[in-house]
Amino acid sequence: MSCVLTPLSLSYAASKQPVDLVYPYLDSANSRWFFFDSASLPFGMVNLNPDTEIGGAWGSGYRYHSNDIKGISHVHAWQLSGLSVMPLSSTRPVAEIKNDYYSPFSHDSEIVKPGYHKFSLDRYKIDVELTATTRVGFHRYHYAPNAPQQVLFNLGGKLGPSELGHAEANQVAPNAVAGYITNLPTYRRTRPTKVYYYAEFDKDIARLDSYRGEHVFPAVSGINGLDAGLLIELSHDAKPLLMKVGISYVSVENAKANIDAELSTWHFDKTKEAALTEWNTWLEKITVKGGSEQQQRRFYTDLWHALQGRRIISDANGQYVDQTGIDPVIKQLPLNEKGVPLFNHHNSDSFWGAQWTIATLWPLVYPSVASDFTNSLLTYYKDGSMIPRGPSGGNYTYVMTGASSTPFIVSNYMKGIRDFDVETAYNGLTYNHSDKGIMAKAGYEHYTKTGGGMRHYLEKGYIPFPLPPEESSYGNHRRGPGQTLENAYQDFTLAQFANALGKENDYQYFLKRSQNYRNVFDPESGFMRPRNVDGTWQTPFDPYQYENGFVESNPAQGTWFVPHDIKGLAELMGGEAVLIERLDRDFLVAEKQGFTSGTAHADETIESLRRAPINYGNQPSMQTAFIFSAAGAPWKTQKWSRRVVDAVYSHLSPERGYNGDEDQGLMGALAVLMKIGLFQLTGGVEQDPIYYIGSPIFDEITLSLDNDYFTGKQFTIKTLDNGPDNVFVESATLNGEPLNRAYLLHSEITNGGELVLQMSSTPNPSWR
Amino acid sequence: MSCVLTPLSLSYAASKQPVDLVYPYLDSANSRWFFFDSASLPFGMVNLNPDTEIGGAWGSGYRYHSNDIKGISHVHAWQLSGLSVMPLSSTRPVAEIKNDYYSPFSHDSEIVKPGYHKFSLDRYKIDVELTATTRVGFHRYHYAPNAPQQVLFNLGGKLGPSELGHAEANQVAPNAVAGYITNLPTYRRTRPTKVYYYAEFDKDIARLDSYRGEHVFPAVSGINGLDAGLLIELSHDAKPLLMKVGISYVSVENAKANIDAELSTWHFDKTKEAALTEWNTWLEKITVKGGSEQQQRRFYTDLWHALQGRRIISDANGQYVDQTGIDPVIKQLPLNEKGVPLFNHHNSDSFWGAQWTIATLWPLVYPSVASDFTNSLLTYYKDGSMIPRGPSGGNYTYVMTGASSTPFIVSNYMKGIRDFDVETAYNGLTYNHSDKGIMAKAGYEHYTKTGGGMRHYLEKGYIPFPLPPEESSYGNHRRGPGQTLENAYQDFTLAQFANALGKENDYQYFLKRSQNYRNVFDPESGFMRPRNVDGTWQTPFDPYQYENGFVESNPAQGTWFVPHDIKGLAELMGGEAVLIERLDRDFLVAEKQGFTSGTAHADETIESLRRAPINYGNQPSMQTAFIFSAAGAPWKTQKWSRRVVDAVYSHLSPERGYNGDEDQGLMGALAVLMKIGLFQLTGGVEQDPIYYIGSPIFDEITLSLDNDYFTGKQFTIKTLDNGPDNVFVESATLNGEPLNRAYLLHSEITNGGELVLQMSSTPNPSWR
């Protein structure tokens, strides 16, 4: 264990609320575009923060060790960026300013909280404060006395994942400009996506200068085109400048309507307080006692990460843009009797790996979020005939592989979250598992007719690796054995749904398909192994070769991907004892490099680091510590899950955080679940799904239950004699009665109650 | 006179219809993007022809002396291009083909007619035939026996005036692909404009390969993105391949609906015949007898040019795209009781100079076209608050200067073409002449707040040259004295409209403004001359310096731009005799270089060529020969107009045509009017407007009158003893009665009748 755990003082615990414990700097030295957050609300359309790097989807956004603020932008989403603005005070000509306006800043004077960000632009001597509502960024700029009060809108260039295309900007009121920027297509999001803005000041605009490319247009009413921008000079007075920027993917009108709906006043401090309070309300759904201050701070930072990233794209009035067809179409979400949308529509990175992370955390602690996302996914199905696995810009991206939304939706249903059209969902999922659906699309296969190898899966029960050249000349992640395992697991989850809905034929059909994992297990090597189109095994075979048939992993890691049938996997390996021993050995090896392939996603490109049997820095190994529980050795789960938490998810610095790719809440949610000691190996898709009990790191953990969905008020997990060495469960009681099994049923939690775990420094193999 | 006129044989006249006389190659060695036409109907949305040059708005399209066909494209319009396709037969890989597919061709085997084009692609041994309906391109490809039957859709790159942006292409039926291309903004048309296509084959698609940039996507269902394309291979049989390509600015659905409405069959030959017949029907509205074969051929070529270029942008169902706001909005033109649109909406280069060309020709010979365009212009007004002077992509371009649509609309009203909302038109025109309207926008002033110098015009009665730097740092054609003259003339035309509508105050106001031309006349130099902001004259002053205060002209040429008040101009110059003598001298000088500044628009950049007092290769001098008539010396009009026709508008070769910029029918219409000897110096804006009688070049000219608008059946102009030397009118009769004036009233023509001119080799100064 590489971090020092210090006991949390009583005074500390008493004075701090969850929102105060969040450490937004975590891992920000390794930020990718959408990772860092400050001025935003949960899942907010707007997440406003300064960018210190803007060139690309990776290595961009707020990067802790970059010295210059290069703009303050409103959207940091999967494959999307929003309006970038920069306050400044300059008497230089526009032609110069537009090419040279970045400002150094320092962390010394900076304040970063969930919902608030303050920093100083040293070059211009401007103190900047930022907060937000869901769809509106709120700026307060304290200029130096008598300095020009200017704001630059740079509407072109590169901004995170997107090259920006055609932009529009027009003065629409004495104190407002409005227009849009265009996110040009990316390899993943293949259609242009407009982000509309309505920017309103509390002072009148004194002068507007604009530019397009190298051409300057002085004293204008607006600008449009490529690489365009505006320099706005406000009428001068001594007060700080306030600016509200409403964002919409639909229209300027909606961007303004979002301001009207969410931020009709000019009270910056109240808005900031409301943002902090909102975050606190969300975060305190889980309260913890005990552990060190660092553990608590990190825990709430993890939880905070699990509640953002997958951002709202529908407006306050429920309008959104469907881009599944060749032209954008404005559509309307259903409204309740008061005219409020029944749910929000979302942009989202992949659900690949979600079964072990947000798909467990959200339904349990934030069931309304699980409902929201389910309805959002089904909206895509209605619009574009497929349930997506990572939609962006109102369309499919085909990021990663498989039908990764299936476990999430089935799990929600099994947990009693059923306020969606169940029959539609079932139809969408079965379509998704067909040769027409998303399971027949490997990574970014936007145009394929051959279907990501799916025809082989349907014909032969496995997907070859490599595919014949005519089937695999573009796209990504065509990793046959890995896809086979993923499909088989997802087929299992769909089988459970079929079973619950009484669709017996489908149940049998998908259950049979769920055994396809066996077709890529090579008894000779003992690994899941690539097979050729003709059925022969890949020779020679290196089980530690990265991406050798396995998506962002190696065969050794992939071999553990049978979460739905550990018994079956054990049989293939020679019995549960063999499996346990082998997995134990893998953990011992993995521990030597800290259970990850380096400390950042980019490290996975280093060959020596990625020859690991387990990598807790990315999705494919997330479940491994809990396989022991399913194989009858929960004490090994307790041991290894705790060691993984300590080694991988306990740091609290800009440099160390998730040791890989946090992926929009996935790693945050995983860390939360491991730290509260609840994990669902199958993703929770059985009737009354089970949660394996791990090794909670706190003395007391209380989940507040959402009574719109569940009957209990709260569920508490107490650990007695917990400590860095006392990681093993000696015995347990549930509501005062002895609990002689290492798992809980969903209903046992959601009906409310108390689990008490007696912790010990030695394993108790008889508690299982 | 530089061309040899040969008498037209009787047999020739008997056998040829007007459509057969058109010589589409005219001036095609100097083509700009939208100049050349073959497979198109009058004002057709689709004008399908092969492109031999594709790089830029100038020097592109079908250029006679370029050797390679670089694609066959569907739209050659003002600031717009459409889908480019290329039939080919190749077994090379797509990655090679996409970078190297042009084919040489030869004029030897080529046939070009209005509505039809045939040529051979030597590289692929494919005979290509093209024809069209208004909105559908119809292709017939005769491949070599057993050769692959392929068509390449190159959806990216540069195509004429536009860089192409994001494109979409999807197979939508076994025999069809559909999608759109995007015309990225230009300096003039500042918003992206999509052109949708629906391409249907008479054979099934066997295979589709695609590319995006350097990346090839084999065996796909479609493609999208930047620099993308499709290689379509058709199922093979021995028959030629037919392809119908419907075009729309609205949607793929409308592109298909345009096919359904206009070209539901697969009869290529019938469609071709229908196109030729359609053209003939239009062209024979003016029939001529006498003159040489070359004169007749050139005449119908001129007339043909006057009937295209300003293209339809609304669909068969009357839908169009309004792009005057920041987002495209699909709108609907009004329909008659049968669901047919009451008019078409149009894309159009400027109406700058239209008062002497199409605004005279159309109302007289094609009043329904004049009505169509008036209603189209008013549709822009309803959509975007201004009547445009050269709209493209559903929006204003602010090409050139002034409110150049005013004379056109007023002239239509005065000529009895009133099937438009007159009050709306009047409101639109008065707005246009205000400091908010299009008169307050110099060239391409999309973003101005200062208004093209208009505030000076309103305050001081003239626009200075140069404008103060803060008012003139972007845009174009800010040529104060030239704009002053143009505004004053247009104010005169609006005054006439006000008078006709009984708006006395407005009449007086605009009539007063129409005298503003006096404010830029410098009595000392005798020229219209730039004035500084403080009212002083430009010093030193060079009246022959190109663009010295005058748009695409020089002060000497600009000095003649007072078409509405020749008497006033004469007074300023010292009387009519002085004016006549001076203009006569200018003509003598101009004649030495053929009345033009070179033989192509590009020549105007040559300093020595543009120091001319008169240039019949561009709009600013178009009226000069008829100033004599207004000054009481019609015999000089007869002389010089005839010499200009012979020198400037009589050639019949690819190399010589309009000796400048034909500008979408303007020069064609001017040539027609001069050749039939009818010209309106004021643009025909008085009550019962007058036509000055020039020197018709044919023995007999018959106008068929449109009885939807006019009472007469036809009006015939006969010239007796006409000939190359007999260019003067000795005497005239109208309907058998002596006509002792050198002009006709509009009603005298449109009531039908016969004008007989006795021609002579010597002037008759008493006929005036």
Short mmCIF file of N, CA and C in Angstrom, two decimals, chain A residues 363-464:
data_model
loop_
_atom_site.label_atom_id
_atom_site.label_comp_id
_atom_site.label_asym_id
_atom_site.label_seq_id
_atom_site.Cartn_x
_atom_site.Cartn_y
_atom_site.Cartn_z
N PRO A 363 -28.61 2.52 -9.89
CA PRO A 363 -29.90 1.95 -9.50
C PRO A 363 -30.06 1.85 -7.98
N LEU A 364 -28.97 1.64 -7.26
CA LEU A 364 -29.06 1.47 -5.82
C LEU A 364 -29.21 2.82 -5.11
N VAL A 365 -28.39 3.79 -5.49
CA VAL A 365 -28.33 5.05 -4.73
C VAL A 365 -29.05 6.18 -5.45
N TYR A 366 -29.05 6.14 -6.75
CA TYR A 366 -29.70 7.20 -7.55
C TYR A 366 -30.62 6.56 -8.59
N PRO A 367 -31.67 5.87 -8.12
CA PRO A 367 -32.51 5.15 -9.09
C PRO A 367 -33.16 6.08 -10.12
N SER A 368 -33.38 7.35 -9.75
CA SER A 368 -33.97 8.26 -10.75
C SER A 368 -32.99 8.53 -11.87
N VAL A 369 -31.70 8.51 -11.57
CA VAL A 369 -30.70 8.66 -12.62
C VAL A 369 -30.70 7.43 -13.54
N ALA A 370 -30.80 6.26 -12.92
CA ALA A 370 -30.87 5.03 -13.72
C ALA A 370 -32.09 5.07 -14.64
N SER A 371 -33.19 5.54 -14.10
CA SER A 371 -34.42 5.67 -14.91
C SER A 371 -34.21 6.67 -16.04
N ASP A 372 -33.63 7.81 -15.69
CA ASP A 372 -33.37 8.86 -16.67
C ASP A 372 -32.56 8.33 -17.85
N PHE A 373 -31.49 7.65 -17.54
CA PHE A 373 -30.62 7.15 -18.60
C PHE A 373 -31.30 6.04 -19.41
N THR A 374 -32.07 5.21 -18.74
CA THR A 374 -32.78 4.16 -19.48
C THR A 374 -33.73 4.79 -20.50
N ASN A 375 -34.47 5.79 -20.05
CA ASN A 375 -35.39 6.45 -20.97
C ASN A 375 -34.64 7.19 -22.08
N SER A 376 -33.50 7.73 -21.74
CA SER A 376 -32.70 8.40 -22.76
C SER A 376 -32.21 7.40 -23.81
N LEU A 377 -31.73 6.25 -23.34
CA LEU A 377 -31.26 5.23 -24.28
C LEU A 377 -32.39 4.75 -25.18
N LEU A 378 -33.58 4.63 -24.59
CA LEU A 378 -34.72 4.18 -25.40
C LEU A 378 -35.16 5.25 -26.40
N THR A 379 -34.92 6.50 -26.06
CA THR A 379 -35.22 7.58 -27.01
C THR A 379 -34.35 7.44 -28.26
N TYR A 380 -33.10 7.11 -28.05
CA TYR A 380 -32.24 6.84 -29.21
C TYR A 380 -32.78 5.67 -30.02
N TYR A 381 -33.25 4.66 -29.33
CA TYR A 381 -33.81 3.49 -30.04
C TYR A 381 -34.98 3.91 -30.91
N LYS A 382 -35.86 4.73 -30.33
CA LYS A 382 -37.02 5.18 -31.12
C LYS A 382 -36.58 6.04 -32.30
N ASP A 383 -35.54 6.82 -32.09
CA ASP A 383 -35.07 7.71 -33.16
C ASP A 383 -34.27 6.97 -34.23
N GLY A 384 -33.46 6.02 -33.79
CA GLY A 384 -32.48 5.48 -34.74
C GLY A 384 -32.43 3.97 -34.84
N SER A 385 -33.36 3.30 -34.19
CA SER A 385 -33.54 1.84 -34.30
C SER A 385 -32.55 1.02 -33.48
N MET A 386 -31.60 1.65 -32.83
CA MET A 386 -30.70 0.90 -31.95
C MET A 386 -30.59 1.60 -30.61
N ILE A 387 -30.45 0.79 -29.56
CA ILE A 387 -30.08 1.35 -28.26
C ILE A 387 -28.57 1.57 -28.30
N PRO A 388 -28.11 2.77 -28.02
CA PRO A 388 -26.68 3.06 -28.21
C PRO A 388 -25.83 2.53 -27.07
N ARG A 389 -24.54 2.54 -27.31
CA ARG A 389 -23.64 2.20 -26.20
C ARG A 389 -22.72 3.37 -25.86
N GLY A 390 -22.92 4.50 -26.50
CA GLY A 390 -22.06 5.66 -26.23
C GLY A 390 -22.41 6.75 -27.22
N PRO A 391 -23.60 7.31 -27.08
CA PRO A 391 -24.06 8.27 -28.09
C PRO A 391 -23.42 9.63 -27.90
N SER A 392 -23.21 10.31 -29.01
CA SER A 392 -22.73 11.69 -28.93
C SER A 392 -23.30 12.50 -30.08
N GLY A 393 -23.60 13.74 -29.78
CA GLY A 393 -24.16 14.61 -30.81
C GLY A 393 -25.50 14.09 -31.32
N GLY A 394 -26.27 13.43 -30.43
CA GLY A 394 -27.58 12.92 -30.83
C GLY A 394 -27.53 11.74 -31.77
N ASN A 395 -26.39 11.07 -31.83
CA ASN A 395 -26.24 9.96 -32.77
C ASN A 395 -25.33 8.89 -32.16
N TYR A 396 -25.30 7.74 -32.81
CA TYR A 396 -24.41 6.66 -32.40
C TYR A 396 -22.96 7.01 -32.71
N THR A 397 -22.07 6.58 -31.87
CA THR A 397 -20.65 6.70 -32.18
C THR A 397 -20.06 5.32 -32.46
N TYR A 398 -20.76 4.27 -31.99
CA TYR A 398 -20.22 2.90 -32.08
C TYR A 398 -18.88 2.79 -31.36
N VAL A 399 -18.72 3.56 -30.29
CA VAL A 399 -17.51 3.44 -29.49
C VAL A 399 -17.47 2.06 -28.85
N MET A 400 -16.28 1.50 -28.73
CA MET A 400 -16.04 0.19 -28.13
C MET A 400 -16.85 -0.92 -28.83
N THR A 401 -17.32 -1.88 -28.07
CA THR A 401 -17.92 -3.07 -28.69
C THR A 401 -19.18 -3.52 -27.94
N GLY A 402 -19.91 -4.42 -28.57
CA GLY A 402 -21.00 -5.13 -27.91
C GLY A 402 -22.24 -4.31 -27.63
N ALA A 403 -23.20 -4.97 -27.00
CA ALA A 403 -24.45 -4.34 -26.62
C ALA A 403 -24.37 -4.02 -25.13
N SER A 404 -23.49 -3.06 -24.81
CA SER A 404 -23.13 -2.85 -23.41
C SER A 404 -24.22 -2.18 -22.60
N SER A 405 -25.26 -1.71 -23.25
CA SER A 405 -26.35 -1.12 -22.48
C SER A 405 -27.32 -2.17 -21.95
N THR A 406 -27.22 -3.39 -22.47
CA THR A 406 -28.17 -4.44 -22.05
C THR A 406 -28.11 -4.70 -20.54
N PRO A 407 -26.93 -4.99 -19.99
CA PRO A 407 -26.91 -5.26 -18.54
C PRO A 407 -27.49 -4.11 -17.73
N PHE A 408 -27.22 -2.89 -18.14
CA PHE A 408 -27.71 -1.73 -17.41
C PHE A 408 -29.23 -1.71 -17.37
N ILE A 409 -29.84 -1.87 -18.53
CA ILE A 409 -31.30 -1.79 -18.60
C ILE A 409 -31.95 -2.98 -17.88
N VAL A 410 -31.38 -4.18 -18.09
CA VAL A 410 -31.94 -5.37 -17.43
C VAL A 410 -31.80 -5.23 -15.91
N SER A 411 -30.64 -4.76 -15.49
CA SER A 411 -30.40 -4.58 -14.06
C SER A 411 -31.41 -3.61 -13.44
N ASN A 412 -31.68 -2.51 -14.14
CA ASN A 412 -32.66 -1.56 -13.63
C ASN A 412 -34.02 -2.22 -13.45
N TYR A 413 -34.40 -2.99 -14.47
CA TYR A 413 -35.69 -3.68 -14.39
C TYR A 413 -35.72 -4.62 -13.19
N MET A 414 -34.65 -5.37 -13.02
CA MET A 414 -34.61 -6.37 -11.96
C MET A 414 -34.62 -5.72 -10.58
N LYS A 415 -34.19 -4.45 -10.53
CA LYS A 415 -34.12 -3.74 -9.25
C LYS A 415 -35.36 -2.89 -9.00
N GLY A 416 -36.36 -3.09 -9.84
CA GLY A 416 -37.62 -2.40 -9.60
C GLY A 416 -37.71 -1.02 -10.20
N ILE A 417 -36.74 -0.69 -11.02
CA ILE A 417 -36.80 0.61 -11.71
C ILE A 417 -37.43 0.33 -13.08
N ARG A 418 -38.74 0.55 -13.15
CA ARG A 418 -39.47 0.10 -14.33
C ARG A 418 -40.30 1.22 -14.95
N ASP A 419 -39.97 2.46 -14.62
CA ASP A 419 -40.73 3.57 -15.21
C ASP A 419 -40.19 3.91 -16.59
N PHE A 420 -40.16 2.87 -17.41
CA PHE A 420 -39.84 3.04 -18.83
C PHE A 420 -40.68 2.03 -19.59
N ASP A 421 -40.71 2.14 -20.88
CA ASP A 421 -41.53 1.24 -21.70
C ASP A 421 -40.81 -0.10 -21.82
N VAL A 422 -41.20 -1.03 -20.97
CA VAL A 422 -40.46 -2.29 -20.83
C VAL A 422 -40.48 -3.10 -22.14
N GLU A 423 -41.61 -3.14 -22.78
CA GLU A 423 -41.72 -3.94 -24.00
C GLU A 423 -40.83 -3.34 -25.10
N THR A 424 -40.87 -2.01 -25.21
CA THR A 424 -40.00 -1.33 -26.17
C THR A 424 -38.54 -1.62 -25.86
N ALA A 425 -38.21 -1.56 -24.60
CA ALA A 425 -36.83 -1.83 -24.20
C ALA A 425 -36.44 -3.25 -24.60
N TYR A 426 -37.30 -4.17 -24.34
CA TYR A 426 -36.99 -5.57 -24.67
C TYR A 426 -36.81 -5.73 -26.19
N ASN A 427 -37.69 -5.12 -26.95
CA ASN A 427 -37.56 -5.20 -28.41
C ASN A 427 -36.25 -4.56 -28.88
N GLY A 428 -35.92 -3.44 -28.29
CA GLY A 428 -34.69 -2.77 -28.66
C GLY A 428 -33.47 -3.60 -28.32
N LEU A 429 -33.51 -4.25 -27.19
CA LEU A 429 -32.35 -5.05 -26.78
C LEU A 429 -32.21 -6.29 -27.67
N THR A 430 -33.31 -6.96 -27.99
CA THR A 430 -33.19 -8.14 -28.85
C THR A 430 -32.73 -7.73 -30.25
N TYR A 431 -33.21 -6.57 -30.72
CA TYR A 431 -32.71 -6.08 -32.00
C TYR A 431 -31.21 -5.81 -31.90
N ASN A 432 -30.81 -5.22 -30.81
CA ASN A 432 -29.39 -4.92 -30.60
C ASN A 432 -28.52 -6.18 -30.62
N HIS A 433 -29.08 -7.31 -30.20
CA HIS A 433 -28.31 -8.56 -30.15
C HIS A 433 -28.42 -9.35 -31.45
N SER A 434 -29.02 -8.74 -32.47
CA SER A 434 -29.16 -9.43 -33.77
C SER A 434 -28.05 -8.99 -34.72
N ASP A 435 -28.06 -9.55 -35.91
CA ASP A 435 -27.03 -9.15 -36.88
C ASP A 435 -27.30 -7.78 -37.49
N LYS A 436 -28.37 -7.13 -37.05
CA LYS A 436 -28.65 -5.76 -37.50
C LYS A 436 -28.34 -4.74 -36.41
N GLY A 437 -28.20 -5.20 -35.20
CA GLY A 437 -28.12 -4.29 -34.07
C GLY A 437 -26.70 -3.88 -33.73
N ILE A 438 -26.58 -3.28 -32.57
CA ILE A 438 -25.30 -2.68 -32.21
C ILE A 438 -24.25 -3.74 -31.88
N MET A 439 -24.70 -4.94 -31.55
CA MET A 439 -23.74 -6.03 -31.32
C MET A 439 -23.01 -6.38 -32.62
N ALA A 440 -23.63 -6.02 -33.74
CA ALA A 440 -23.01 -6.27 -35.05
C ALA A 440 -22.20 -5.07 -35.52
N LYS A 441 -21.81 -4.22 -34.60
CA LYS A 441 -20.96 -3.08 -34.94
C LYS A 441 -19.77 -3.10 -34.00
N ALA A 442 -18.59 -3.34 -34.53
CA ALA A 442 -17.40 -3.15 -33.70
C ALA A 442 -17.11 -1.65 -33.63
N GLY A 443 -15.99 -1.29 -33.03
CA GLY A 443 -15.71 0.12 -32.77
C GLY A 443 -15.77 0.98 -34.01
N TYR A 444 -16.64 1.98 -33.99
CA TYR A 444 -16.72 3.02 -35.04
C TYR A 444 -17.08 2.45 -36.40
N GLU A 445 -17.75 1.33 -36.41
CA GLU A 445 -18.16 0.75 -37.71
C GLU A 445 -19.43 1.41 -38.21
N HIS A 446 -19.30 2.65 -38.60
CA HIS A 446 -20.48 3.41 -39.01
C HIS A 446 -21.08 2.92 -40.32
N TYR A 447 -20.25 2.32 -41.17
CA TYR A 447 -20.72 2.07 -42.54
C TYR A 447 -20.73 0.59 -42.90
N THR A 448 -20.44 -0.25 -41.91
CA THR A 448 -20.19 -1.64 -42.24
C THR A 448 -21.42 -2.35 -42.78
N LYS A 449 -21.16 -3.25 -43.68
CA LYS A 449 -22.19 -4.21 -44.08
C LYS A 449 -21.85 -5.58 -43.51
N THR A 450 -20.63 -5.74 -43.05
CA THR A 450 -20.19 -7.07 -42.62
C THR A 450 -20.43 -7.30 -41.14
N GLY A 451 -20.56 -6.23 -40.35
CA GLY A 451 -21.10 -6.38 -39.01
C GLY A 451 -20.17 -6.83 -37.92
N GLY A 452 -18.95 -6.29 -37.88
CA GLY A 452 -18.09 -6.50 -36.72
C GLY A 452 -17.87 -7.95 -36.37
N GLY A 453 -17.98 -8.84 -37.33
CA GLY A 453 -17.78 -10.26 -37.06
C GLY A 453 -19.01 -10.97 -36.51
N MET A 454 -20.11 -10.24 -36.39
CA MET A 454 -21.29 -10.81 -35.76
C MET A 454 -21.81 -12.04 -36.50
N ARG A 455 -21.65 -12.06 -37.82
CA ARG A 455 -22.18 -13.22 -38.55
C ARG A 455 -21.45 -14.49 -38.13
N HIS A 456 -20.17 -14.37 -37.80
CA HIS A 456 -19.43 -15.54 -37.31
C HIS A 456 -19.97 -15.98 -35.95
N TYR A 457 -20.26 -15.01 -35.13
CA TYR A 457 -20.80 -15.32 -33.79
C TYR A 457 -22.11 -16.09 -33.92
N LEU A 458 -22.94 -15.65 -34.84
CA LEU A 458 -24.24 -16.29 -35.00
C LEU A 458 -24.10 -17.66 -35.66
N GLU A 459 -23.13 -17.78 -36.57
CA GLU A 459 -22.97 -19.06 -37.28
C GLU A 459 -22.16 -20.07 -36.48
N LYS A 460 -21.06 -19.58 -35.90
CA LYS A 460 -20.09 -20.51 -35.31
C LYS A 460 -19.97 -20.40 -33.80
N GLY A 461 -20.60 -19.38 -33.22
CA GLY A 461 -20.52 -19.23 -31.78
C GLY A 461 -19.26 -18.53 -31.29
N TYR A 462 -18.47 -18.03 -32.18
CA TYR A 462 -17.34 -17.21 -31.77
C TYR A 462 -17.00 -16.27 -32.91
N ILE A 463 -16.24 -15.23 -32.56
CA ILE A 463 -15.78 -14.30 -33.58
C ILE A 463 -14.29 -14.52 -33.77
N PRO A 464 -13.88 -14.79 -35.01
CA PRO A 464 -12.46 -15.07 -35.25
C PRO A 464 -11.59 -13.83 -35.03
#
